[in-house]
CSV table of C-alpha atoms in Angstrom, one decimal:
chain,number,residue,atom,x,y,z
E,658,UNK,CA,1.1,18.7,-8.6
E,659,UNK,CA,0.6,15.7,-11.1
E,660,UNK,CA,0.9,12.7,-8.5
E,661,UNK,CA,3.4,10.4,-8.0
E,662,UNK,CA,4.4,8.8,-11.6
E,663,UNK,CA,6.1,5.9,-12.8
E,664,UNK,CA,7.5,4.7,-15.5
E,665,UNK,CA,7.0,1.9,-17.5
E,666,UNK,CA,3.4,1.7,-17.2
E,667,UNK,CA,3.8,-2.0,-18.3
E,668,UNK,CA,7.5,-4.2,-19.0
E,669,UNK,CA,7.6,-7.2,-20.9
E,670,UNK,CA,10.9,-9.1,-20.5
E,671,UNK,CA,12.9,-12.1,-21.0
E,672,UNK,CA,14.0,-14.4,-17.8
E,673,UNK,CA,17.7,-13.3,-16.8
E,674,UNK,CA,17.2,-9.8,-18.2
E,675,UNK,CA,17.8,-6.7,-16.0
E,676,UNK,CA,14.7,-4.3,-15.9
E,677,UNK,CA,14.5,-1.2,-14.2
E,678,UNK,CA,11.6,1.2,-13.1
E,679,UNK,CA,11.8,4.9,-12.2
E,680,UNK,CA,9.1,6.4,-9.6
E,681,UNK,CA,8.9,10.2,-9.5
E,682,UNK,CA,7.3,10.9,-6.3
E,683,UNK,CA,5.1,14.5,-5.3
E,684,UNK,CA,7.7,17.3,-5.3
E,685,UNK,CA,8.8,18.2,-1.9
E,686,UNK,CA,8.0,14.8,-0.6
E,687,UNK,CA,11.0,13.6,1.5
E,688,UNK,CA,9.7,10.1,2.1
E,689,UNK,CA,9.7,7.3,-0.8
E,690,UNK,CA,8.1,3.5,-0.7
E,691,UNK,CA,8.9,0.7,-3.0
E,692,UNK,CA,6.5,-2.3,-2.7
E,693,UNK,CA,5.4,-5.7,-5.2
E,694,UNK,CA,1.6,-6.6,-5.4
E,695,UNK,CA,0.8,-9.9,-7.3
E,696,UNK,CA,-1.9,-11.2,-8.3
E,697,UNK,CA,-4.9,-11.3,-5.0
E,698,UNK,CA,-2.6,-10.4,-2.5
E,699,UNK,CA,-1.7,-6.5,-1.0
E,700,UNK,CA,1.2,-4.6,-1.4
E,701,UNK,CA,4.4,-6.0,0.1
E,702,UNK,CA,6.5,-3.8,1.3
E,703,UNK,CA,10.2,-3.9,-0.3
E,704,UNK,CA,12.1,-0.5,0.8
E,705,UNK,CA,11.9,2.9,1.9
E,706,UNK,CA,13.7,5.9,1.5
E,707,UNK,CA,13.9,9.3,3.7
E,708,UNK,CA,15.4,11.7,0.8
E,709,UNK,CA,18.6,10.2,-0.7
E,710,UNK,CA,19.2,7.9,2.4
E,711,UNK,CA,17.7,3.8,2.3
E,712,UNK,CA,16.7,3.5,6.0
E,713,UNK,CA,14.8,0.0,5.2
E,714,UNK,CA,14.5,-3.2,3.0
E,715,UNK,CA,12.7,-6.2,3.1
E,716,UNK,CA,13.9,-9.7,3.6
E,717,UNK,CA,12.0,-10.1,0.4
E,718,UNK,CA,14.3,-7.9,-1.5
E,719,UNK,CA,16.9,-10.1,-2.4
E,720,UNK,CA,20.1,-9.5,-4.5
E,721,UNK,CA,19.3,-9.3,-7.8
E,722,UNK,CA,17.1,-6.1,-6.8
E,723,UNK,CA,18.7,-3.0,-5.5
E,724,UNK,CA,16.8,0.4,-5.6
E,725,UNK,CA,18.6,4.1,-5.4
E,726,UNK,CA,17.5,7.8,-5.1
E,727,UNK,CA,20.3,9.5,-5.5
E,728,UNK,CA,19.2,12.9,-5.3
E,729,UNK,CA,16.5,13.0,-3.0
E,730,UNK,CA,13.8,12.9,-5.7
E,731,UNK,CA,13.0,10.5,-8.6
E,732,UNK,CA,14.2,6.8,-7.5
E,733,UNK,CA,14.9,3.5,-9.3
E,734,UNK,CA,14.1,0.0,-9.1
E,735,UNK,CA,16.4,-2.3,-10.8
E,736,UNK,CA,15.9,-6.3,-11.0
E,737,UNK,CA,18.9,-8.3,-12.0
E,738,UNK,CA,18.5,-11.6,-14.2
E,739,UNK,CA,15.1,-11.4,-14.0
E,740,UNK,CA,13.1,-14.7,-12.9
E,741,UNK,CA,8.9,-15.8,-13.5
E,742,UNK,CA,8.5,-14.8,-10.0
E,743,UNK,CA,9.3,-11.8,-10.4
E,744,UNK,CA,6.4,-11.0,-12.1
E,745,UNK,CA,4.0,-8.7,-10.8
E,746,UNK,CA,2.7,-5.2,-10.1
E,747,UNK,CA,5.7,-2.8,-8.4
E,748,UNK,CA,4.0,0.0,-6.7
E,749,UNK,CA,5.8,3.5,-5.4
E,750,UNK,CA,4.1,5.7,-3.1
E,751,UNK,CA,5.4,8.9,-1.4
E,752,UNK,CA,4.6,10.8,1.4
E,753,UNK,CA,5.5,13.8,3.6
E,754,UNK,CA,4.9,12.3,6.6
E,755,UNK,CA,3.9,9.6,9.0
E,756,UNK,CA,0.9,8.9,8.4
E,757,UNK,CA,0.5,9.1,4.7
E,758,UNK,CA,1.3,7.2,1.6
E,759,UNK,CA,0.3,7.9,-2.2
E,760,UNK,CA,0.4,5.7,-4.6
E,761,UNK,CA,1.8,5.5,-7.9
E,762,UNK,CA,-0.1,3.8,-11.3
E,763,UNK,CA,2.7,1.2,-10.9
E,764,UNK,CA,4.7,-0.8,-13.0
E,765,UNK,CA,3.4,-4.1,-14.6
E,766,UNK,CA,6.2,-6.6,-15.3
E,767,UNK,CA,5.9,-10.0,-16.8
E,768,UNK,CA,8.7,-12.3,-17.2
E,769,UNK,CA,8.4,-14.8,-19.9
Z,1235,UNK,CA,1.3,-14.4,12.3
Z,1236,UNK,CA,-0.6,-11.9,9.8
Z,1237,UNK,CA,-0.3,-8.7,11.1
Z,1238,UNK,CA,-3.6,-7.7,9.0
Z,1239,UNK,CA,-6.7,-9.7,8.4
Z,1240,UNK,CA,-9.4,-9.4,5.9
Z,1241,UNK,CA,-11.7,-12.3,6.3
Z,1242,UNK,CA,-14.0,-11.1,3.5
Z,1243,UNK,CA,-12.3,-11.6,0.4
Z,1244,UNK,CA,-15.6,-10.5,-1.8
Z,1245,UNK,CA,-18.9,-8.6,-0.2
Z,1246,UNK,CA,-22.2,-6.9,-2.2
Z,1247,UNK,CA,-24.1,-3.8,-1.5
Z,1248,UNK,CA,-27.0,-2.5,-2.9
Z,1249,UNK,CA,-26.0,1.1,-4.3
Z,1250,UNK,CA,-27.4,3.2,-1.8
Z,1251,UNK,CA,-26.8,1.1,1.1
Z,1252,UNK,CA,-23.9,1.0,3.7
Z,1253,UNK,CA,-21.3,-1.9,4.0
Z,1254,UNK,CA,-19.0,-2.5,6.6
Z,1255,UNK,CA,-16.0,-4.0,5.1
Z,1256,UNK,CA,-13.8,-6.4,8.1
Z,1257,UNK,CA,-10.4,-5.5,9.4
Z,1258,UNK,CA,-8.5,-7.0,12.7
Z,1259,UNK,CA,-4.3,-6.2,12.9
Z,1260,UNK,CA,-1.8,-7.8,15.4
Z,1261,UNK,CA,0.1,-6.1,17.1
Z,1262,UNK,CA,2.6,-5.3,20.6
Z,1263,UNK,CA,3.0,-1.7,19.7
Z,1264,UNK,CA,1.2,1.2,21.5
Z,1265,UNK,CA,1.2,3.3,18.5
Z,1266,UNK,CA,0.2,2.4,15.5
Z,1267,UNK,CA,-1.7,3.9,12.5
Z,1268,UNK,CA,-4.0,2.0,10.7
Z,1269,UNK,CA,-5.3,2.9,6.9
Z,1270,UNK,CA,-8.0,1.9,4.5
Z,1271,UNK,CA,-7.3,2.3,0.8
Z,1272,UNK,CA,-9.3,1.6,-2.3
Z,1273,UNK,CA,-7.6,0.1,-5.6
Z,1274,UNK,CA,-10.3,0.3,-8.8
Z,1275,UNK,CA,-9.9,-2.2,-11.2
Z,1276,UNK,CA,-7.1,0.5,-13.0
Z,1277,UNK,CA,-4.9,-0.6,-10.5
Z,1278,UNK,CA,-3.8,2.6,-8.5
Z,1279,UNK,CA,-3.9,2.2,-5.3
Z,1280,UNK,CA,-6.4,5.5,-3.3
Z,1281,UNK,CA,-5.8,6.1,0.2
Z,1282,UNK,CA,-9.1,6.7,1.8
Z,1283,UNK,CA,-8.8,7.0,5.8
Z,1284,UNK,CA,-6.5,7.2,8.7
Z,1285,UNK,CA,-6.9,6.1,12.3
Z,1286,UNK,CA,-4.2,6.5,15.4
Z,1287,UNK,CA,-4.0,4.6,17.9
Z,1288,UNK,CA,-4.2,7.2,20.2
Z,1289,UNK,CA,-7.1,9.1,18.8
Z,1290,UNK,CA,-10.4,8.8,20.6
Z,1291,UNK,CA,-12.6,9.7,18.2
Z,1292,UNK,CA,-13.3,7.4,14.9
Z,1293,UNK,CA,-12.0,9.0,11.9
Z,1294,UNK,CA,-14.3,10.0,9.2
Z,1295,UNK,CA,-13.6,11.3,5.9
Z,1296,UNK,CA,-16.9,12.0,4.1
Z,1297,UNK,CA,-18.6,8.9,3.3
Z,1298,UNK,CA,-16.0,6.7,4.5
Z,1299,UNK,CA,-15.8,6.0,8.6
Z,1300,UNK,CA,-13.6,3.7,10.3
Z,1301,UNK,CA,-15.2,1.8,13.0
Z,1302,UNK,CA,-12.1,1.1,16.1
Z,1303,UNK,CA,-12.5,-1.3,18.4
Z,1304,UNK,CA,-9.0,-1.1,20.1
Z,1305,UNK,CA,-9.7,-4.2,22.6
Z,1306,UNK,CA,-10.8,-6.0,20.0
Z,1307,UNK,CA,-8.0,-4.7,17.6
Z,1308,UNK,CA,-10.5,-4.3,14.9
Z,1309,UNK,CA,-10.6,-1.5,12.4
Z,1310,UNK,CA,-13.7,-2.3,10.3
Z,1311,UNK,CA,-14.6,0.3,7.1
Z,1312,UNK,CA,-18.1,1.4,6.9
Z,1313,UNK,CA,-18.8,3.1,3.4
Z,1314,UNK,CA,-22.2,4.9,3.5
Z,1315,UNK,CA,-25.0,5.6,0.8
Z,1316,UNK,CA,-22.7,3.3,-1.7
Z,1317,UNK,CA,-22.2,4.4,-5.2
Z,1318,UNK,CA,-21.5,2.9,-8.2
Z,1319,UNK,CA,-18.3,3.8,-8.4
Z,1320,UNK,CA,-17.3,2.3,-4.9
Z,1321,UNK,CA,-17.1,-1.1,-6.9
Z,1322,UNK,CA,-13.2,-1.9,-5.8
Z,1323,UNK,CA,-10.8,-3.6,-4.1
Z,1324,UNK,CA,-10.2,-2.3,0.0
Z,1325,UNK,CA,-7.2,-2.8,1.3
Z,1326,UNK,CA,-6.7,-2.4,5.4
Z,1327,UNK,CA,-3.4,-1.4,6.4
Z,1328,UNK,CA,-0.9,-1.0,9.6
Z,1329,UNK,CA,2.3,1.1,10.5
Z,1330,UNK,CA,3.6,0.6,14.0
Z,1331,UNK,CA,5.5,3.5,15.1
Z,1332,UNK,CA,8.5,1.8,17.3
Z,1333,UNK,CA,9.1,-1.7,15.8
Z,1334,UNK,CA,8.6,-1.8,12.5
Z,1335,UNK,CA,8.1,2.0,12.0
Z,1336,UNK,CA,8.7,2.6,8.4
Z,1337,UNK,CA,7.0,-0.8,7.2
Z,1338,UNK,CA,3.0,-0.8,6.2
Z,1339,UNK,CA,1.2,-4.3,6.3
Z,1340,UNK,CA,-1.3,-4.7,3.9
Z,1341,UNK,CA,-4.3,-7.5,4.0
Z,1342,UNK,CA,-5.6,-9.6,1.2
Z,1343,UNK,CA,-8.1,-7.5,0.7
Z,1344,UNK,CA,-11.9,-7.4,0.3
Z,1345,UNK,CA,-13.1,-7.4,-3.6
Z,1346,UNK,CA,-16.7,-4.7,-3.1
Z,1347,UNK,CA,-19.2,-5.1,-5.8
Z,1348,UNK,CA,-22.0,-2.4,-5.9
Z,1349,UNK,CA,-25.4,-3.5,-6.9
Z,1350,UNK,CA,-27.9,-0.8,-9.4
């Protein structure tokens, strides 16, 4: 078992581009975490997933993102017209239950 | 109000030494879990312990112990015998079970610098 992965590592993009991420959590794991982490602050929590269904999302999730797992497995984090705010560190995690969560390397996008 | 505090936002140790690094969480739940986790300067984020609200005992996990005060809703970290290598960013968080159940709250952090 390699870990949870994601991919990019790190995304440079232009504001009002769409960007997405893929997260490839531990095989088997039925439970999948989206958050953002900028710079000095913890994780925020943005969504969660129990296999294919999205049971939660964050106020802080607006719009222009919208995350899928279609299968029950890898998932996606897409950002529409991309804004400076947006960037920041976009961590997955998985877990099998409760009282678990592990992390992914994470994504590093800046918007210029 | 923050559901997780971390008033210490840097702390040193002399390598060998323990530390106790600061956490207090707000909360009307009855149960709750509360984590510790450790991000090194790579950026991946390492869970290190887990404590429920319902278990009596503190939790332990090798040199890491968490220190639970539930009256005073305090879950303080206390790394023994630190190491070099403990050098990292702690992160306390919470997960309540009935209100917010699938949502963890993360502090600010506390930045740990280990001391040769």
């Amino acid at each position: 078992d390699t870990g949870v992965s994601q991919d990019p590592r790190h995304k440079i993009t232009k504001r009002g581009q769409n960007v997405t991420f893929r997260c490839d959590p531990i095989s088997e794991h039925n439970r999948l975490y989206w958050y953002r982490q900028t710079l000095g602050q913890g994780p925020e929590f943005l969504t969660y997933f129990q296999n294919e269904a999205q049971l939660e999302k964050s106020r802080l999730l607006s719009d222009r993102f919208s995350a899928e797992r279609p299968k029950g497995s890898f998932s996606t984090l897409e950002i529409q017209r991309t804004e400076q705010g947006d960037s920041a560190m976009y961590l997955c995690a998985s877990s099998l239950s409760w009282a678990e969560q592990y992390f992914g390397p994470g994504t590093r996008l800046t918007v210029t | 109000a923050q559901k997780i505090t971390q008033t210490q936002p840097g702390m040193f140790v002399q390598e060998k030494e323990a530390v106790t690094l600061d956490c207090t969480y707000d909360t009307s739940d009855q149960s709750y879990g509360l984590f510790w986790y450790k991000q090194p300067s790579s950026g991946e984020m390492i869970f290190l312990i887990y404590q429920g609200s319902y278990d009596e005992q503190n939790a332990t996990e090798g040199r890491y112990s968490l220190n639970f005060q539930k009256a005073r809703k305090s879950a303080n970290l206390v790394i023994s015998a630190s190491q070099l290598g403990d050098s990292a960013m702690y992160f306390c968080a919470m997960r309540e079970v009935r209100s917010t159940g699938n949502q963890f709250y993360f502090g600010t952090g506390t930045s740990l610098t280990v001391i040769p």
